[in-house]
Structure formats: structure tokens, C-alpha cells
Amino acid sequence: LQGRCQLSEVLIDQRFIPSQTVDEILQKVRSTREWKGLRIYYHGAKSGRKIFQHLCPESEGKFENLQFLSIESNSTDFFLEEDDQDEVDIATPTTLLSDADNDLLSHWHIPAVKVIELKNIIPKALSCPSLKHLTIDLDKNCYEFYWDIDVLKDFFWHVQSIKTLTFKFCRTSALPEEQPTESSRPVLLSQLKSLTLEIATCTQKEVLRRVVDMIDLPNTCKISIFLKYDSLKDRVGPYEWLASLFQSPTGMIRSFPNTTDLEVSVENMGYYTLPYESLFRALPRVRNISLNTPNGIQAPLFKHITDTYGCLREIRSLQLTSNNCADKHTYEKRMLVEYFEHMEE
């Protein structure tokens, strides 16, 4: 292990070994300037804290060449040992990080890191001025777990340099929303060019609304949305998820003024339509649209939306895909032909 620590990427994987072994492993890990990537997997509050306590204080001058960082907390509690179970309360249950953990991470000096992937933890701060690509993955597979989504906003204030942002939500629920304050203005992510959302079963629509409300994306060029719906488990589905992303509870349409590329893909849908009007009204400059939906889902009434709301006037490419394109309704085909004839005029 000591020899391997000089390699470009280091893996610290504690998911399936006793927590007492962590100390032995960390004693052999010597952080160096040669590290280019670091992946950390752990399954308990105590084990995570041991790793952070070992690595974070050493970071000054030691991680100056680190470019990739991944931190993942186990999505279930099945593998927790008794000593970790005793310390669960030390970690804030709604972020899976304690105040001590957050203090350690906030002082972690990683000036060259360009890519960060976080799964099942929400830090308040990280010192990563060169960060370009961020992935946040929340999938806690246990009964009635509620994330403190508002902490994400604190984190976004520290990563305003990002160019791509990916959210992955599965079985994601949140604590009730706090009362808005004067400081509740969204975080400006002016350099963000690409936003990706992967939304899967048992995700609250309120989680999506609150996440979108906390960030301002004036220069985002591309939005990609992938929805996986389970008709047996989900009380809400793709229609509500999309509506939460593009329309506020009061009916106000959100604006992504410079988004030119939109991709929406839906799996296992039991619906007949999507909130197309809200979707396209929020994207006044969209030019390239790709919709991949299950067979039977109605295509957008493009001409009606254009005539009614004045949007969709800059379309350059349109791709509609379903599980069985041959079965697309004749009426929908006729509407598409009519739309493009109207555009030619």
C-alpha cells in the first residue's frame, strides 16, 4: 500500500472492512503531491471521521496536484457495526456530516481539483477554487430519511466556478422548508454551461423545486433531464417532476434565458402527456430539442405553443423518439408537419 500511494489515483474503500482496520490503513497512507485522484468510500460516521481527520489536516501543500475527488457514504445502514451505530447521532442525520466533519472539510486545501463527485453527503464548504465539474448524488435507501436540502445552498456559494453540474436523485426526500429570509436570493452560477438531472423513483417534487430555486443559471446552454418512473411506488412522476423544475407553485414560469439545447428522456411512464407549455416557455431561446418518451405519450403541440406564448421560434433541430415510433398517432404527425410548414413561412 505504501508503494501504491505514489500512484496517480488513490482509493480508500472502507465499505466492507471493520472500522478498526481503518486506522491501520490510514497509517500507511501518506498523502503526496503526486496524487492526481482520490476516491473515498465509507459506511459509518466514525469511519468517515477517521478518514477526514487523517487527510484534511495534511492537505496544506500536500494535495496541490489533486484534480479529482470522490467521496461516497454508504446508501444503506446494513453494514454499520455497533461502534458506528453508537456514533450515528454525532453526524447530523440530515446531511450525514457532523459539525466537526464540516470544519475539517472546509479547511481541506485542494486548489487544483477540477472534478468533485459527492454521494450521500452534503458538505457546507470545500476550498476548491479551480472546480469545473460537480456531481451531487443523493440516494439514501432507508425508511423516512429526510435531507437538509437547504445546506446545499451554503455549499454552492463555495463552488461558483463550476461549468457543469449533475444532480442524481433517487428516493430523495427533504425536511420541511425554512421560512425565506433576506439572504434567500439564489446563488449565481454564471459560468455554468451544462445542467444534468437524473431523477428516479420516490423522489419528492419539492426537492426539485427547492434545488432549482436556490441557483441562478443565466448562461446555461444545455439542460439534460433523465426521468425513471415506477408506477408501483411513485405517488408523483415525470409530469410533476418537470413541472416543479420549470414552474413555481404560484404558477410563475422560471427562465433559463440562454439555454439552446434541451434533452428529456423518460422511462416507464404511466402518463399521457408532459407539461410541455411550462417546459418550453422557460426556454425562450431553445434551438435543439430531443424528447425520448415511452410509446403512447403525446407529442407537444408545437404550433399551438408557439402561437399562444411566442416561444419555439428558433428551433433548428427536433428529435422525437419513442419505444415504437411507428405507432405514433397520425394526429401528432400531422401537427408536426403543420408546425414545420408554419416555421418555413
XYZ file of C-alpha atoms in Angstrom:
345
model
C 0.000 0.000 0.000
C 2.851 2.390 0.804
C 4.249 1.960 -2.690
C 0.858 2.460 -4.257
C 0.456 5.812 -2.517
C 2.801 7.274 -5.094
C 0.384 6.390 -7.896
C -1.718 8.989 -9.635
C -5.054 7.772 -8.174
C -5.677 6.506 -4.649
C -8.684 4.506 -3.426
C -9.663 4.353 0.249
C -12.504 1.833 0.416
C -13.831 1.085 3.902
C -17.290 -0.188 3.000
C -16.692 -3.869 3.684
C -13.894 -3.947 6.241
C -14.079 -3.479 10.057
C -13.802 0.146 11.144
C -10.852 -0.626 13.419
C -8.918 -1.581 10.304
C -9.284 1.968 9.024
C -6.672 3.230 11.473
C -4.181 0.635 10.275
C -4.771 1.517 6.635
C -4.539 5.257 7.178
C -1.234 4.892 8.994
C 0.187 3.527 5.744
C -1.358 6.223 3.551
C 0.976 9.153 3.052
C -0.517 11.944 1.010
C 1.860 13.361 -1.573
C 1.957 15.894 -4.361
C 1.871 13.007 -6.837
C -1.771 12.210 -6.165
C -3.975 13.158 -9.113
C -7.177 11.455 -7.975
C -8.673 10.379 -4.642
C -11.731 8.176 -4.105
C -13.132 7.670 -0.597
C -15.849 5.161 0.284
C -17.040 4.631 3.839
C -20.108 3.291 5.618
C -20.285 4.883 9.053
C -19.928 8.218 10.820
C -16.976 7.022 12.849
C -15.079 5.625 9.878
C -15.718 8.734 7.810
C -14.461 10.944 10.599
C -11.240 8.935 10.926
C -10.557 9.376 7.221
C -11.267 13.127 7.292
C -9.171 13.602 10.429
C -6.247 11.898 8.764
C -6.398 13.578 5.366
C -7.705 17.093 5.907
C -5.041 18.455 8.312
C -2.337 17.231 5.939
C -3.817 18.901 2.892
C -1.885 22.172 3.045
C 0.779 21.762 0.383
C 0.116 18.036 0.041
C -2.797 17.973 -2.414
C -1.705 20.770 -4.713
C -1.853 18.491 -7.781
C -5.049 16.635 -6.918
C -7.520 17.046 -9.786
C -10.291 14.536 -8.992
C -12.083 13.893 -5.687
C -14.910 11.466 -4.959
C -16.487 10.962 -1.518
C -19.258 8.414 -1.013
C -21.114 7.438 2.137
C -22.919 4.117 2.034
C -26.540 4.378 0.880
C -27.792 1.896 3.493
C -27.136 1.256 7.171
C -26.987 -2.516 6.789
C -23.216 -2.730 7.201
C -22.844 -0.457 10.226
C -21.061 -2.010 13.162
C -22.000 -1.374 16.770
C -19.342 1.298 17.269
C -20.606 3.174 14.229
C -24.214 2.801 15.313
C -23.280 4.473 18.596
C -21.952 7.487 16.697
C -24.774 7.969 14.208
C -26.147 10.818 16.314
C -22.808 12.631 16.104
C -23.311 13.039 12.366
C -26.158 15.367 11.514
C -28.734 12.840 10.276
C -29.957 15.099 7.502
C -26.573 15.727 5.855
C -24.580 12.734 7.175
C -21.827 15.108 8.278
C -21.232 16.469 11.771
C -20.089 19.986 12.582
C -16.619 18.558 13.181
C -16.640 16.867 9.778
C -17.722 20.078 8.074
C -14.993 22.016 9.852
C -12.374 19.536 8.637
C -13.657 19.566 5.071
C -13.935 23.352 4.931
C -10.203 23.608 5.636
C -9.261 20.916 3.137
C -6.930 22.695 0.702
C -7.479 21.288 -2.813
C -6.640 24.196 -5.140
C -6.253 22.186 -8.380
C -9.292 19.921 -8.131
C -11.435 20.197 -11.267
C -13.885 17.326 -10.686
C -15.782 16.502 -7.485
C -18.328 13.727 -7.005
C -20.302 13.588 -3.750
C -22.696 10.784 -2.862
C -24.896 10.795 0.225
C -23.177 13.676 1.976
C -23.881 17.417 1.836
C -20.879 19.476 2.961
C -21.246 23.126 3.863
C -17.987 24.192 2.230
C -14.948 22.985 0.335
C -11.932 25.059 -0.729
C -11.756 24.222 -4.444
C -11.287 27.425 -6.485
C -10.497 25.530 -9.730
C -13.562 23.290 -9.654
C -15.264 22.864 -13.046
C -17.408 19.714 -12.807
C -19.619 18.836 -9.834
C -21.869 15.806 -9.261
C -24.232 15.540 -6.286
C -25.865 12.138 -5.799
C -28.480 11.646 -3.053
C -29.817 8.101 -2.681
C -30.320 7.072 0.932
C -32.025 3.697 0.882
C -33.616 3.676 4.302
C -37.073 4.355 5.662
C -38.084 8.004 6.119
C -34.714 9.681 5.625
C -35.050 13.430 5.043
C -32.188 15.504 3.641
C -31.484 19.046 4.760
C -31.572 20.329 1.194
C -31.061 23.932 2.308
C -27.427 23.129 3.218
C -26.770 22.670 -0.494
C -27.168 26.394 -0.943
C -24.357 27.072 1.543
C -22.197 24.725 -0.474
C -22.998 26.369 -3.819
C -21.629 29.708 -2.581
C -18.202 27.996 -2.496
C -18.316 26.413 -5.972
C -19.351 29.278 -8.235
C -16.598 28.391 -10.716
C -18.331 25.226 -11.958
C -19.109 24.764 -15.659
C -21.115 21.525 -15.430
C -23.478 20.419 -12.668
C -25.096 16.998 -12.330
C -27.789 16.063 -9.827
C -28.761 12.443 -9.212
C -31.854 11.989 -7.074
C -33.313 8.614 -6.114
C -35.513 8.016 -3.064
C -34.779 11.629 -2.152
C -36.941 13.436 0.403
C -36.296 16.688 2.271
C -37.043 18.309 5.591
C -39.785 20.960 5.578
C -38.674 24.235 4.052
C -37.493 27.028 6.315
C -39.063 30.467 6.142
C -37.409 32.618 3.426
C -35.050 35.334 4.641
C -33.446 38.374 3.045
C -30.408 36.230 2.283
C -32.532 33.736 0.365
C -31.517 35.119 -3.035
C -30.273 32.348 -5.347
C -26.602 31.594 -5.834
C -25.374 32.957 -9.165
C -23.600 30.251 -11.166
C -22.681 32.481 -14.093
C -20.067 30.095 -15.526
C -22.326 27.049 -15.610
C -22.848 25.816 -19.174
C -24.435 22.396 -18.680
C -27.047 21.140 -16.182
C -27.977 17.447 -15.919
C -30.690 15.989 -13.702
C -31.176 12.249 -13.221
C -34.406 11.738 -11.273
C -35.567 8.299 -10.197
C -38.220 6.634 -8.099
C -39.584 8.006 -4.815
C -38.142 11.497 -5.253
C -40.202 14.357 -3.857
C -41.158 17.037 -6.346
C -40.481 19.629 -3.610
C -36.819 18.598 -3.572
C -36.528 19.541 -7.239
C -38.332 22.841 -6.817
C -36.167 23.903 -3.894
C -32.902 22.934 -5.587
C -33.765 24.926 -8.721
C -34.884 27.871 -6.598
C -31.505 28.114 -4.870
C -29.418 28.611 -8.021
C -29.451 31.177 -10.831
C -28.287 29.877 -14.226
C -28.295 32.787 -16.689
C -25.711 31.324 -19.070
C -26.526 27.627 -19.073
C -26.553 26.412 -22.683
C -27.658 22.800 -22.265
C -30.168 21.092 -19.964
C -30.454 17.294 -19.898
C -33.152 15.564 -17.855
C -33.491 11.796 -17.369
C -36.585 10.524 -15.553
C -37.163 6.963 -14.327
C -40.660 6.362 -13.011
C -42.016 3.366 -11.075
C -45.792 3.227 -11.318
C -45.987 0.823 -8.356
C -44.012 3.008 -5.932
C -44.293 6.619 -7.051
C -47.089 8.938 -5.993
C -45.805 11.558 -8.407
C -43.972 11.105 -11.661
C -42.440 12.795 -14.715
C -45.238 15.333 -15.156
C -44.926 16.656 -11.575
C -41.131 16.429 -11.609
C -40.835 18.536 -14.751
C -43.475 20.993 -13.578
C -41.535 21.510 -10.329
C -38.362 22.249 -12.271
C -39.830 24.812 -14.661
C -42.770 26.338 -12.804
C -43.097 27.745 -9.279
C -46.007 26.748 -7.000
C -47.572 30.150 -7.716
C -47.619 29.412 -11.447
C -44.685 31.666 -12.364
C -42.560 30.231 -15.179
C -38.848 30.061 -14.417
C -36.439 31.396 -17.003
C -33.324 29.847 -18.487
C -32.684 32.706 -20.928
C -29.699 31.313 -22.814
C -30.434 27.593 -22.946
C -30.288 26.436 -26.566
C -30.172 22.626 -26.136
C -32.777 20.537 -24.317
C -32.817 16.774 -23.821
C -35.610 14.975 -21.951
C -35.739 11.197 -21.593
C -38.476 9.302 -19.722
C -38.634 5.629 -18.732
C -41.641 3.580 -17.617
C -44.190 6.326 -17.778
C -47.843 5.768 -16.924
C -48.846 9.252 -18.063
C -50.197 10.504 -21.364
C -48.584 13.899 -21.517
C -45.889 16.143 -20.061
C -46.025 19.836 -19.019
C -44.749 20.969 -22.410
C -46.077 24.519 -22.141
C -44.204 25.257 -18.901
C -41.135 23.498 -20.228
C -40.821 25.472 -23.462
C -41.930 28.797 -22.015
C -38.989 28.546 -19.588
C -36.575 28.160 -22.539
C -37.250 31.115 -24.843
C -34.104 30.567 -26.941
C -34.118 26.772 -27.241
C -32.940 25.616 -30.677
C -32.219 21.900 -30.400
C -34.769 19.599 -28.758
C -34.534 15.864 -28.097
C -37.519 14.089 -26.496
C -37.299 10.373 -25.743
C -40.550 9.120 -24.227
C -42.399 5.801 -23.909
C -44.868 4.890 -26.609
C -48.281 6.481 -26.152
C -47.071 9.789 -24.746
C -48.485 12.733 -26.619
C -46.044 14.845 -28.600
C -46.041 18.587 -27.905
C -48.461 20.760 -29.846
C -45.636 22.917 -31.125
C -47.675 25.270 -33.281
C -50.193 25.894 -30.510
C -47.417 26.658 -28.013
C -45.708 28.989 -30.473
C -48.912 30.830 -31.385
C -50.036 31.137 -27.767
C -46.806 32.010 -25.980
C -44.437 33.195 -28.691
C -41.716 30.671 -27.875
C -40.129 27.920 -30.015
C -39.354 30.366 -32.816
C -35.654 29.480 -33.069
C -35.895 25.690 -33.478
C -33.088 24.255 -35.617
C -33.354 20.542 -34.839
C -36.085 18.374 -33.324
C -35.751 14.703 -32.404
C -38.767 12.776 -31.108
C -38.141 9.186 -30.073
C -40.490 6.640 -28.548
C -40.351 2.922 -27.911
C -42.321 2.378 -31.089
C -42.214 5.356 -33.430
C -44.324 3.506 -35.991
C -47.286 3.724 -33.642
C -47.120 7.469 -33.172
C -50.591 8.856 -33.635
C -51.404 10.188 -37.090
C -52.762 13.336 -35.466
C -49.413 14.040 -33.830
C -47.572 13.523 -37.098
C -49.920 15.951 -38.805
C -49.320 18.513 -36.041
C -45.559 18.236 -36.530
C -45.850 18.707 -40.282
C -48.090 21.704 -39.730
C -45.608 23.186 -37.268
C -42.655 22.973 -39.630
C -44.701 24.329 -42.515
C -45.589 27.244 -40.251
C -41.897 27.759 -39.394
C -40.977 27.882 -43.085
C -43.446 30.698 -43.582
